[in-house]
Tab-separated table of C-alpha atoms in Angstrom:
chain	number	residue	atom	x	y	z
A	1	MET	CA	15.779	-10.211	-12.565
A	2	ALA	CA	13.362	-12.177	-10.327
A	3	SER	CA	10.019	-13.299	-11.757
A	4	GLY	CA	8.137	-10.815	-9.544
A	5	GLU	CA	10.331	-7.967	-10.755
A	6	ARG	CA	9.870	-9.048	-14.369
A	7	GLY	CA	6.115	-9.116	-13.873
A	8	GLN	CA	6.183	-5.634	-12.374
A	9	ALA	CA	8.346	-4.341	-15.218
A	10	ASP	CA	5.918	-5.846	-17.720
A	11	VAL	CA	2.982	-4.090	-16.065
A	12	ASP	CA	4.856	-0.779	-16.043
A	13	ALA	CA	5.821	-1.132	-19.701
A	14	ARG	CA	2.282	-2.032	-20.759
A	15	VAL	CA	0.658	0.800	-18.828
A	16	ARG	CA	3.254	3.353	-19.931
A	17	ALA	CA	2.802	2.365	-23.579
A	18	LEU	CA	-0.971	2.820	-23.291
A	19	VAL	CA	-0.523	6.234	-21.650
A	20	GLU	CA	1.882	7.348	-24.380
A	21	ARG	CA	-0.647	6.260	-27.011
A	22	GLY	CA	-3.269	8.389	-25.301
A	23	ASP	CA	-5.390	5.385	-24.282
A	24	HIS	CA	-5.760	6.501	-20.663
A	25	ALA	CA	-8.857	4.409	-19.977
A	26	SER	CA	-7.101	1.156	-20.917
A	27	ALA	CA	-3.945	2.213	-19.077
A	28	ALA	CA	-5.858	2.959	-15.897
A	29	SER	CA	-7.839	-0.270	-16.095
A	30	ALA	CA	-4.645	-2.314	-16.573
A	31	ALA	CA	-2.951	-0.561	-13.657
A	32	VAL	CA	-5.835	-1.035	-11.247
A	33	ARG	CA	-6.393	-4.684	-12.151
A	34	ALA	CA	-2.686	-5.519	-11.919
A	35	PHE	CA	-2.470	-4.442	-8.285
A	36	ALA	CA	-6.061	-4.838	-7.080
A	37	PRO	CA	-5.629	-8.038	-5.007
A	38	GLU	CA	-2.521	-6.937	-3.121
A	39	LEU	CA	-3.761	-3.366	-2.602
A	40	LEU	CA	-7.015	-4.629	-1.137
A	41	GLY	CA	-5.050	-7.071	1.013
A	42	PHE	CA	-2.877	-4.208	2.279
A	43	LEU	CA	-5.935	-2.108	3.133
A	44	VAL	CA	-7.599	-4.976	4.992
A	45	ALA	CA	-4.368	-5.592	6.936
A	46	VAL	CA	-3.954	-1.998	8.068
A	47	MET	CA	-7.615	-0.980	8.423
A	48	ARG	CA	-8.705	-4.299	9.995
A	49	SER	CA	-12.188	-3.982	8.537
A	50	GLU	CA	-13.275	-5.405	5.190
A	51	ALA	CA	-16.033	-2.813	4.856
A	52	ASP	CA	-13.614	0.061	5.425
A	53	ALA	CA	-11.051	-1.578	3.145
A	54	ASP	CA	-13.657	-1.880	0.382
A	55	GLU	CA	-14.376	1.824	0.616
A	56	GLY	CA	-10.688	2.678	0.778
A	57	PHE	CA	-9.945	0.468	-2.220
A	58	ALA	CA	-12.636	2.156	-4.283
A	59	THR	CA	-11.040	5.521	-3.558
A	60	VAL	CA	-7.486	4.278	-4.168
A	61	SER	CA	-8.396	2.759	-7.528
A	62	GLU	CA	-10.066	6.007	-8.542
A	63	ARG	CA	-7.053	8.096	-7.483
A	64	LEU	CA	-4.648	5.752	-9.249
A	65	TRP	CA	-6.830	5.994	-12.348
A	66	ARG	CA	-6.745	9.806	-12.331
A	67	SER	CA	-3.053	10.135	-11.427
A	68	LEU	CA	-1.653	8.405	-14.507
A	69	ASP	CA	-1.832	11.635	-16.527
A	70	THR	CA	0.693	13.305	-14.199
A	71	PHE	CA	2.708	10.288	-13.029
A	72	GLU	CA	6.402	10.951	-13.773
A	73	TRP	CA	7.695	7.336	-13.504
A	74	ARG	CA	10.336	8.241	-10.882
A	75	CYS	CA	9.361	5.005	-9.139
A	76	THR	CA	7.538	1.841	-10.163
A	77	LEU	CA	3.808	1.908	-10.667
A	78	ARG	CA	3.459	-0.564	-7.790
A	79	THR	CA	5.250	1.818	-5.428
A	80	TRP	CA	3.057	4.675	-6.622
A	81	ALA	CA	-0.068	2.597	-5.999
A	82	TYR	CA	1.046	1.848	-2.433
A	83	MET	CA	1.809	5.519	-1.834
A	84	ILE	CA	-1.737	6.386	-2.899
A	85	ALA	CA	-3.106	3.597	-0.698
A	86	ARG	CA	-1.169	4.832	2.327
A	87	ARG	CA	-2.385	8.406	1.769
A	88	GLU	CA	-5.943	7.076	1.710
A	89	VAL	CA	-5.381	5.240	4.995
A	90	GLU	CA	-4.197	8.526	6.524
A	91	ARG	CA	-7.281	10.349	5.250
A	92	PHE	CA	-9.472	7.570	6.592
A	93	ARG	CA	-7.957	7.823	10.052
A	94	LYS	CA	-8.377	11.570	10.140
A	95	GLY	CA	-12.039	11.256	9.233
A	96	ALA	CA	-11.578	13.264	6.045
A	97	ARG	CA	-13.822	10.998	3.986
A	98	ARG	CA	-17.317	11.639	2.747
A	99	ARG	CA	-19.108	8.367	3.386
A	100	GLU	CA	-21.879	8.821	0.873
A	101	ALA	CA	-19.413	9.411	-1.948
A	102	GLY	CA	-17.471	6.404	-0.735
A	103	ARG	CA	-20.538	4.180	-0.961
A	104	GLU	CA	-21.120	5.338	-4.519
A	105	ARG	CA	-17.539	4.476	-5.433
A	106	ILE	CA	-17.953	1.022	-3.907
A	107	SER	CA	-21.056	0.364	-5.998
A	108	LYS	CA	-19.065	1.184	-9.133
A	109	ARG	CA	-16.226	-1.140	-8.108
A	110	LYS	CA	-18.184	-4.119	-6.780
A	111	ASP	CA	-17.041	-6.480	-9.510
A	112	LEU	CA	-13.401	-5.491	-9.119
A	113	ILE	CA	-13.570	-5.748	-5.331
A	114	ALA	CA	-15.135	-9.203	-5.571
A	115	GLU	CA	-12.452	-10.275	-8.042
A	116	ALA	CA	-9.698	-9.005	-5.757
A	117	LYS	CA	-11.165	-10.765	-2.731
A	118	THR	CA	-11.130	-14.129	-4.495
A	119	THR	CA	-7.380	-13.852	-5.103
A	120	MET	CA	-6.149	-12.265	-1.879
A	121	GLN	CA	-5.055	-14.380	1.042
A	122	SER	CA	-7.362	-13.899	4.008
A	123	LYS	CA	-6.047	-16.522	6.408
A	124	ARG	CA	-4.569	-15.015	9.573
A	125	ASP	CA	-2.440	-16.776	12.123
A	126	ARG	CA	-1.566	-15.786	15.666
A	127	LEU	CA	1.484	-13.790	14.566
A	128	THR	CA	-0.755	-11.698	12.324
A	129	LEU	CA	-3.033	-11.012	15.275
A	130	LEU	CA	-0.018	-9.844	17.273
A	131	ARG	CA	0.909	-7.533	14.428
A	132	ASP	CA	-2.600	-6.085	14.470
A	133	GLU	CA	-1.969	-4.841	18.015
A	134	LEU	CA	0.819	-2.557	16.795
A	135	PRO	CA	0.349	1.198	16.231
A	136	PRO	CA	-0.939	1.996	12.708
A	137	GLU	CA	2.335	3.276	11.238
A	138	ASP	CA	4.310	0.319	12.604
A	139	ARG	CA	1.750	-2.054	11.119
A	140	GLU	CA	1.935	-0.317	7.732
A	141	LEU	CA	5.714	-0.530	7.786
A	142	LEU	CA	5.652	-4.283	8.412
A	143	VAL	CA	3.082	-4.904	5.685
A	144	LEU	CA	5.015	-2.873	3.110
A	145	ARG	CA	8.434	-4.327	3.972
A	146	VAL	CA	7.596	-7.927	4.899
A	147	ASP	CA	4.345	-8.766	3.119
A	148	ARG	CA	4.895	-6.650	-0.002
A	149	ALA	CA	8.733	-6.818	-0.045
A	150	LEU	CA	9.121	-3.191	-1.120
A	151	ALA	CA	12.636	-1.729	-1.109
A	152	TRP	CA	13.424	0.891	1.533
A	153	GLU	CA	13.695	3.589	-1.133
A	154	GLU	CA	10.203	2.712	-2.336
A	155	ILE	CA	8.766	2.669	1.170
A	156	ALA	CA	10.373	6.023	1.969
A	157	LEU	CA	8.558	7.576	-1.002
A	158	GLY	CA	5.277	6.783	0.713
A	159	PHE	CA	6.320	8.556	3.917
A	160	VAL	CA	7.493	11.886	2.480
A	161	GLU	CA	5.259	14.882	1.857
A	162	ASP	CA	5.797	15.105	-1.907
A	163	PRO	CA	7.278	11.899	-3.376
A	164	GLN	CA	7.725	13.399	-6.834
A	165	ARG	CA	9.691	16.436	-5.601
A	166	CYS	CA	11.693	15.193	-2.615
A	167	SER	CA	15.500	15.254	-2.705
A	168	GLU	CA	17.772	12.229	-2.520
A	169	ASP	CA	19.005	13.433	0.881
A	170	GLU	CA	15.475	13.571	2.237
A	171	LEU	CA	14.760	10.078	0.938
A	172	ARG	CA	17.906	8.750	2.607
A	173	ARG	CA	16.982	10.364	5.931
A	174	VAL	CA	13.458	9.004	5.844
A	175	GLY	CA	14.713	5.574	4.785
A	176	ALA	CA	17.210	5.475	7.662
A	177	ARG	CA	14.516	6.433	10.171
A	178	LEU	CA	12.164	3.777	8.834
A	179	ARG	CA	14.829	1.050	8.931
A	180	LYS	CA	15.532	1.840	12.583
A	181	GLN	CA	11.823	1.899	13.367
A	182	PHE	CA	11.376	-1.416	11.528
A	183	GLN	CA	14.068	-3.089	13.642
A	184	LEU	CA	12.445	-1.858	16.854
A	185	VAL	CA	9.062	-3.148	15.701
A	186	LYS	CA	10.551	-6.561	14.868
A	187	ASP	CA	12.160	-6.743	18.307
A	188	ARG	CA	8.864	-5.919	20.029
A	189	LEU	CA	7.016	-8.518	17.969
A	190	ALA	CA	9.636	-11.158	18.772
A	191	THR	CA	9.265	-10.406	22.477
A	192	ARG	CA	5.468	-10.721	22.270
A	193	ALA	CA	5.761	-13.915	20.222
A	194	ARG	CA	7.987	-15.454	22.898
A	195	GLU	CA	5.512	-14.450	25.593
A	196	GLU	CA	2.781	-16.204	23.591
A	197	GLY	CA	4.924	-19.307	23.151
A	198	LEU	CA	5.238	-18.834	19.377
A	199	LEU	CA	9.031	-18.546	19.522
A	200	PRO	CA	11.560	-20.271	21.804
A	201	ARG	CA	12.740	-18.216	24.777
């Protein structure tokens, strides 16, 4: 098992043990802190605004906190956290947020947001800027697959209506569609990178 996978398994085991002991507050805190830097980085990458990402992160951390009581452990906690984050991005784009409530959540999470920002990588190169020109779903797909190295089965869980109730057949269909879409996105990026002189023609 790779070191990253071992670390993820350790987080899952620790959080699950706390939940089973009934210590939901400690479990939620451990879960949020374990994934805070990369979740915030994901939100910044797909929202392209630190202010919006801060608000989205506050909501995601709150939803992750509350969801542990009903989480069924069909996937890793990291995958679950990304599914929640992606759902929040969708809500954000549809304008289904209440901004005042969002500002209150940010005020409660200022320390955690600041801590996450100090550990996340903010440097962007020209290829990242090209990626930012992609449609939102294509950009999310690249971040989840390339930056976060999630397996296709894990990514598919974030794109189905009900990840805890979907069938294996549905997951396979969604995964196949996403893999095809991913290849098309990579081809378009390579073409743009060549036009910009970032790759040889």
